[in-house]
PDB file of C-alpha atoms in Angstrom:
ATOM      1  CA  UNK B   1       0.000   0.000   0.000  1.00  0.00           C
ATOM      2  CA  UNK B   2       1.353   3.413  -0.920  1.00  0.00           C
ATOM      3  CA  UNK B   3       1.936   6.288   1.398  1.00  0.00           C
ATOM      4  CA  UNK B   4       1.387   9.216  -0.931  1.00  0.00           C
ATOM      5  CA  UNK B   5      -1.492  11.648  -0.644  1.00  0.00           C
ATOM      6  CA  UNK B   6      -2.726  10.830  -4.155  1.00  0.00           C
ATOM      7  CA  UNK B   7      -2.429   7.074  -3.702  1.00  0.00           C
ATOM      8  CA  UNK B   8      -5.976   5.622  -3.588  1.00  0.00           C
ATOM      9  CA  UNK B   9      -4.733   2.879  -1.258  1.00  0.00           C
ATOM     10  CA  UNK B  10      -3.819   5.371   1.453  1.00  0.00           C
ATOM     11  CA  UNK B  11      -6.084   5.514   4.455  1.00  0.00           C
ATOM     12  CA  UNK B  12      -6.238   8.997   5.950  1.00  0.00           C
ATOM     13  CA  UNK B  13      -6.971   9.334   9.639  1.00  0.00           C
ATOM     14  CA  UNK B  14      -8.551  12.712  10.185  1.00  0.00           C
ATOM     15  CA  UNK B  15      -7.974  13.874  13.764  1.00  0.00           C
ATOM     16  CA  UNK B  16     -11.049  15.142  15.638  1.00  0.00           C
ATOM     17  CA  UNK B  17      -9.496  18.592  16.106  1.00  0.00           C
ATOM     18  CA  UNK B  18      -9.473  18.987  12.309  1.00  0.00           C
ATOM     19  CA  UNK B  19     -12.943  17.496  11.791  1.00  0.00           C
ATOM     20  CA  UNK B  20     -15.284  18.142  14.747  1.00  0.00           C
ATOM     21  CA  UNK B  21     -18.046  16.182  13.005  1.00  0.00           C
ATOM     22  CA  UNK B  22     -15.985  13.036  13.551  1.00  0.00           C
ATOM     23  CA  UNK B  23     -16.258  13.431  17.327  1.00  0.00           C
ATOM     24  CA  UNK B  24     -20.007  14.020  17.188  1.00  0.00           C
ATOM     25  CA  UNK B  25     -20.656  11.132  14.809  1.00  0.00           C
ATOM     26  CA  UNK B  26     -18.614   8.801  17.038  1.00  0.00           C
ATOM     27  CA  UNK B  27     -20.865   9.722  19.974  1.00  0.00           C
ATOM     28  CA  UNK B  28     -24.156   9.436  18.112  1.00  0.00           C
ATOM     29  CA  UNK B  29     -23.106   6.207  16.375  1.00  0.00           C
ATOM     30  CA  UNK B  30     -22.863   4.392  19.718  1.00  0.00           C
ATOM     31  CA  UNK B  31     -25.449   1.593  19.788  1.00  0.00           C
ATOM     32  CA  UNK B  32     -27.456   2.936  22.738  1.00  0.00           C
ATOM     33  CA  UNK B  33     -26.891   6.706  22.622  1.00  0.00           C
ATOM     34  CA  UNK B  34     -29.793   7.536  20.318  1.00  0.00           C
ATOM     35  CA  UNK B  35     -32.153   5.291  22.295  1.00  0.00           C
ATOM     36  CA  UNK B  36     -31.181   6.840  25.637  1.00  0.00           C
ATOM     37  CA  UNK B  37     -31.348  10.380  24.277  1.00  0.00           C
ATOM     38  CA  UNK B  38     -34.621   9.593  22.531  1.00  0.00           C
ATOM     39  CA  UNK B  39     -36.164   8.256  25.730  1.00  0.00           C
ATOM     40  CA  UNK B  40     -35.029  11.281  27.754  1.00  0.00           C
ATOM     41  CA  UNK B  41     -36.332  13.575  25.005  1.00  0.00           C
ATOM     42  CA  UNK B  42     -39.653  11.724  24.779  1.00  0.00           C
ATOM     43  CA  UNK B  43     -40.133  11.709  28.558  1.00  0.00           C
ATOM     44  CA  UNK B  44     -39.482  15.443  28.720  1.00  0.00           C
ATOM     45  CA  UNK B  45     -38.560  15.355  32.402  1.00  0.00           C
ATOM     46  CA  UNK B  46     -35.714  13.956  34.505  1.00  0.00           C
ATOM     47  CA  UNK B  47     -35.659  10.159  34.709  1.00  0.00           C
ATOM     48  CA  UNK B  48     -34.200   7.843  37.311  1.00  0.00           C
ATOM     49  CA  UNK B  49     -31.751   5.133  36.291  1.00  0.00           C
ATOM     50  CA  UNK B  50     -34.126   2.174  36.720  1.00  0.00           C
ATOM     51  CA  UNK B  51     -36.930   4.082  35.037  1.00  0.00           C
ATOM     52  CA  UNK B  52     -34.652   4.533  32.029  1.00  0.00           C
ATOM     53  CA  UNK B  53     -33.533   0.905  32.124  1.00  0.00           C
ATOM     54  CA  UNK B  54     -37.120  -0.385  32.177  1.00  0.00           C
ATOM     55  CA  UNK B  55     -37.941   1.893  29.240  1.00  0.00           C
ATOM     56  CA  UNK B  56     -35.117   0.482  27.093  1.00  0.00           C
ATOM     57  CA  UNK B  57     -35.620  -3.264  26.604  1.00  0.00           C
ATOM     58  CA  UNK B  58     -32.376  -5.104  25.972  1.00  0.00           C
ATOM     59  CA  UNK B  59     -30.000  -2.636  27.593  1.00  0.00           C
ATOM     60  CA  UNK B  60     -27.925  -3.987  30.451  1.00  0.00           C
ATOM     61  CA  UNK B  61     -27.244  -2.075  33.640  1.00  0.00           C
ATOM     62  CA  UNK B  62     -23.557  -1.867  32.701  1.00  0.00           C
ATOM     63  CA  UNK B  63     -24.271  -0.542  29.190  1.00  0.00           C
ATOM     64  CA  UNK B  64     -26.762   2.041  30.460  1.00  0.00           C
ATOM     65  CA  UNK B  65     -24.225   3.209  33.051  1.00  0.00           C
ATOM     66  CA  UNK B  66     -21.488   3.508  30.401  1.00  0.00           C
ATOM     67  CA  UNK B  67     -23.795   5.316  27.978  1.00  0.00           C
ATOM     68  CA  UNK B  68     -25.014   7.801  30.588  1.00  0.00           C
ATOM     69  CA  UNK B  69     -21.436   8.510  31.714  1.00  0.00           C
ATOM     70  CA  UNK B  70     -20.356   9.106  28.119  1.00  0.00           C
ATOM     71  CA  UNK B  71     -23.308  11.445  27.511  1.00  0.00           C
ATOM     72  CA  UNK B  72     -22.606  13.284  30.767  1.00  0.00           C
ATOM     73  CA  UNK B  73     -18.909  13.624  29.852  1.00  0.00           C
ATOM     74  CA  UNK B  74     -19.870  15.088  26.469  1.00  0.00           C
ATOM     75  CA  UNK B  75     -22.249  17.592  28.070  1.00  0.00           C
ATOM     76  CA  UNK B  76     -25.386  16.034  26.584  1.00  0.00           C
ATOM     77  CA  UNK B  77     -26.865  14.682  29.828  1.00  0.00           C
ATOM     78  CA  UNK B  78     -26.979  16.180  33.295  1.00  0.00           C
ATOM     79  CA  UNK B  79     -26.778  13.843  36.307  1.00  0.00           C
ATOM     80  CA  UNK B  80     -28.378  15.181  39.478  1.00  0.00           C
ATOM     81  CA  UNK B  81     -27.922  13.470  42.852  1.00  0.00           C
ATOM     82  CA  UNK B  82     -30.601  14.430  45.380  1.00  0.00           C
ATOM     83  CA  UNK B  83     -29.528  14.306  49.052  1.00  0.00           C
ATOM     84  CA  UNK B  84     -32.004  11.670  50.186  1.00  0.00           C
ATOM     85  CA  UNK B  85     -31.559   8.302  51.836  1.00  0.00           C
ATOM     86  CA  UNK B  86     -30.957   6.364  49.689  1.00  0.00           C
ATOM     87  CA  UNK B  87     -29.641   8.964  47.242  1.00  0.00           C
ATOM     88  CA  UNK B  88     -31.943   9.619  44.312  1.00  0.00           C
ATOM     89  CA  UNK B  89     -30.163  10.125  40.985  1.00  0.00           C
ATOM     90  CA  UNK B  90     -31.886  11.618  37.964  1.00  0.00           C
ATOM     91  CA  UNK B  91     -30.789  12.154  34.387  1.00  0.00           C
ATOM     92  CA  UNK B  92     -32.009  14.710  31.887  1.00  0.00           C
ATOM     93  CA  UNK B  93     -30.864  16.212  28.623  1.00  0.00           C
ATOM     94  CA  UNK B  94     -28.882  19.434  28.818  1.00  0.00           C
ATOM     95  CA  UNK B  95     -29.708  22.236  26.352  1.00  0.00           C
ATOM     96  CA  UNK B  96     -26.923  20.841  24.147  1.00  0.00           C
ATOM     97  CA  UNK B  97     -28.412  17.362  24.532  1.00  0.00           C
ATOM     98  CA  UNK B  98     -31.886  18.615  23.602  1.00  0.00           C
ATOM     99  CA  UNK B  99     -30.451  20.170  20.450  1.00  0.00           C
ATOM    100  CA  UNK B 100     -28.624  16.938  19.582  1.00  0.00           C
ATOM    101  CA  UNK B 101     -31.834  15.074  20.429  1.00  0.00           C
ATOM    102  CA  UNK B 102     -33.627  16.984  17.687  1.00  0.00           C
ATOM    103  CA  UNK B 103     -31.029  15.747  15.207  1.00  0.00           C
ATOM    104  CA  UNK B 104     -31.328  12.188  16.512  1.00  0.00           C
ATOM    105  CA  UNK B 105     -35.123  12.446  16.228  1.00  0.00           C
ATOM    106  CA  UNK B 106     -34.835  13.616  12.615  1.00  0.00           C
ATOM    107  CA  UNK B 107     -32.548  10.656  11.851  1.00  0.00           C
ATOM    108  CA  UNK B 108     -35.118   8.358  13.450  1.00  0.00           C
ATOM    109  CA  UNK B 109     -37.946   9.820  11.373  1.00  0.00           C
ATOM    110  CA  UNK B 110     -35.895   9.543   8.180  1.00  0.00           C
ATOM    111  CA  UNK B 111     -35.026   5.951   9.079  1.00  0.00           C
ATOM    112  CA  UNK B 112     -38.675   5.038   9.627  1.00  0.00           C
ATOM    113  CA  UNK B 113     -39.662   6.648   6.326  1.00  0.00           C
ATOM    114  CA  UNK B 114     -36.942   4.882   4.316  1.00  0.00           C
ATOM    115  CA  UNK B 115     -36.284   1.604   6.162  1.00  0.00           C
ATOM    116  CA  UNK B 116     -38.263  -0.446   3.622  1.00  0.00           C
ATOM    117  CA  UNK B 117     -36.250   1.020   0.739  1.00  0.00           C
ATOM    118  CA  UNK B 118     -32.949   0.320   2.483  1.00  0.00           C
ATOM    119  CA  UNK B 119     -33.959  -3.246   3.362  1.00  0.00           C
ATOM    120  CA  UNK B 120     -35.089  -3.846  -0.246  1.00  0.00           C
ATOM    121  CA  UNK B 121     -31.769  -2.505  -1.551  1.00  0.00           C
ATOM    122  CA  UNK B 122     -29.901  -4.811   0.835  1.00  0.00           C
ATOM    123  CA  UNK B 123     -31.924  -7.817  -0.318  1.00  0.00           C
ATOM    124  CA  UNK B 124     -31.269  -6.938  -3.961  1.00  0.00           C
ATOM    125  CA  UNK B 125     -27.559  -6.528  -3.301  1.00  0.00           C
ATOM    126  CA  UNK B 126     -27.339  -9.767  -1.297  1.00  0.00           C
ATOM    127  CA  UNK B 127     -29.213 -11.659  -4.020  1.00  0.00           C
ATOM    128  CA  UNK B 128     -26.855 -10.331  -6.690  1.00  0.00           C
ATOM    129  CA  UNK B 129     -23.814 -11.045  -4.524  1.00  0.00           C
ATOM    130  CA  UNK B 130     -24.925 -14.621  -3.897  1.00  0.00           C
ATOM    131  CA  UNK B 131     -25.352 -15.226  -7.627  1.00  0.00           C
ATOM    132  CA  UNK B 132     -29.113 -15.733  -7.424  1.00  0.00           C
ATOM    133  CA  UNK B 133     -29.697 -12.842  -9.800  1.00  0.00           C
ATOM    134  CA  UNK B 134     -27.592 -11.650 -12.679  1.00  0.00           C
ATOM    135  CA  UNK B 135     -26.259  -8.110 -12.270  1.00  0.00           C
ATOM    136  CA  UNK B 136     -28.116  -5.497 -14.259  1.00  0.00           C
ATOM    137  CA  UNK B 137     -26.063  -4.063 -17.130  1.00  0.00           C
ATOM    138  CA  UNK B 138     -25.725  -0.274 -17.210  1.00  0.00           C
TER     139      UNK B 138
END
């Protein structure tokens, strides 16, 4: 594999400081991020950990904890600990998280509107790739 800029075999790693979109896409591409943000957005009020977990079938306690910590670190979720016994912890979207939630919601709506087309394209591709159908000539 070549190392030159014009070599098509070269893989270019674009650092996040040069391409901020890379950082954002890496966050939103996480398997559970859009579900967690979507649930917090849909609920419209702070949610407790177990309330969130019950609302997201299939997510483990460990994965929800990791996802919430990542979202909190990125400033998308606010974690509030209330001084009660036992301590009550709530999570809600920050203003930045609400704005990102709008984008995630739009992606979800687009996905729902076009999922059938994407699945049909995948089936067509897989059928052609498996040799079941002859490729269409241009």
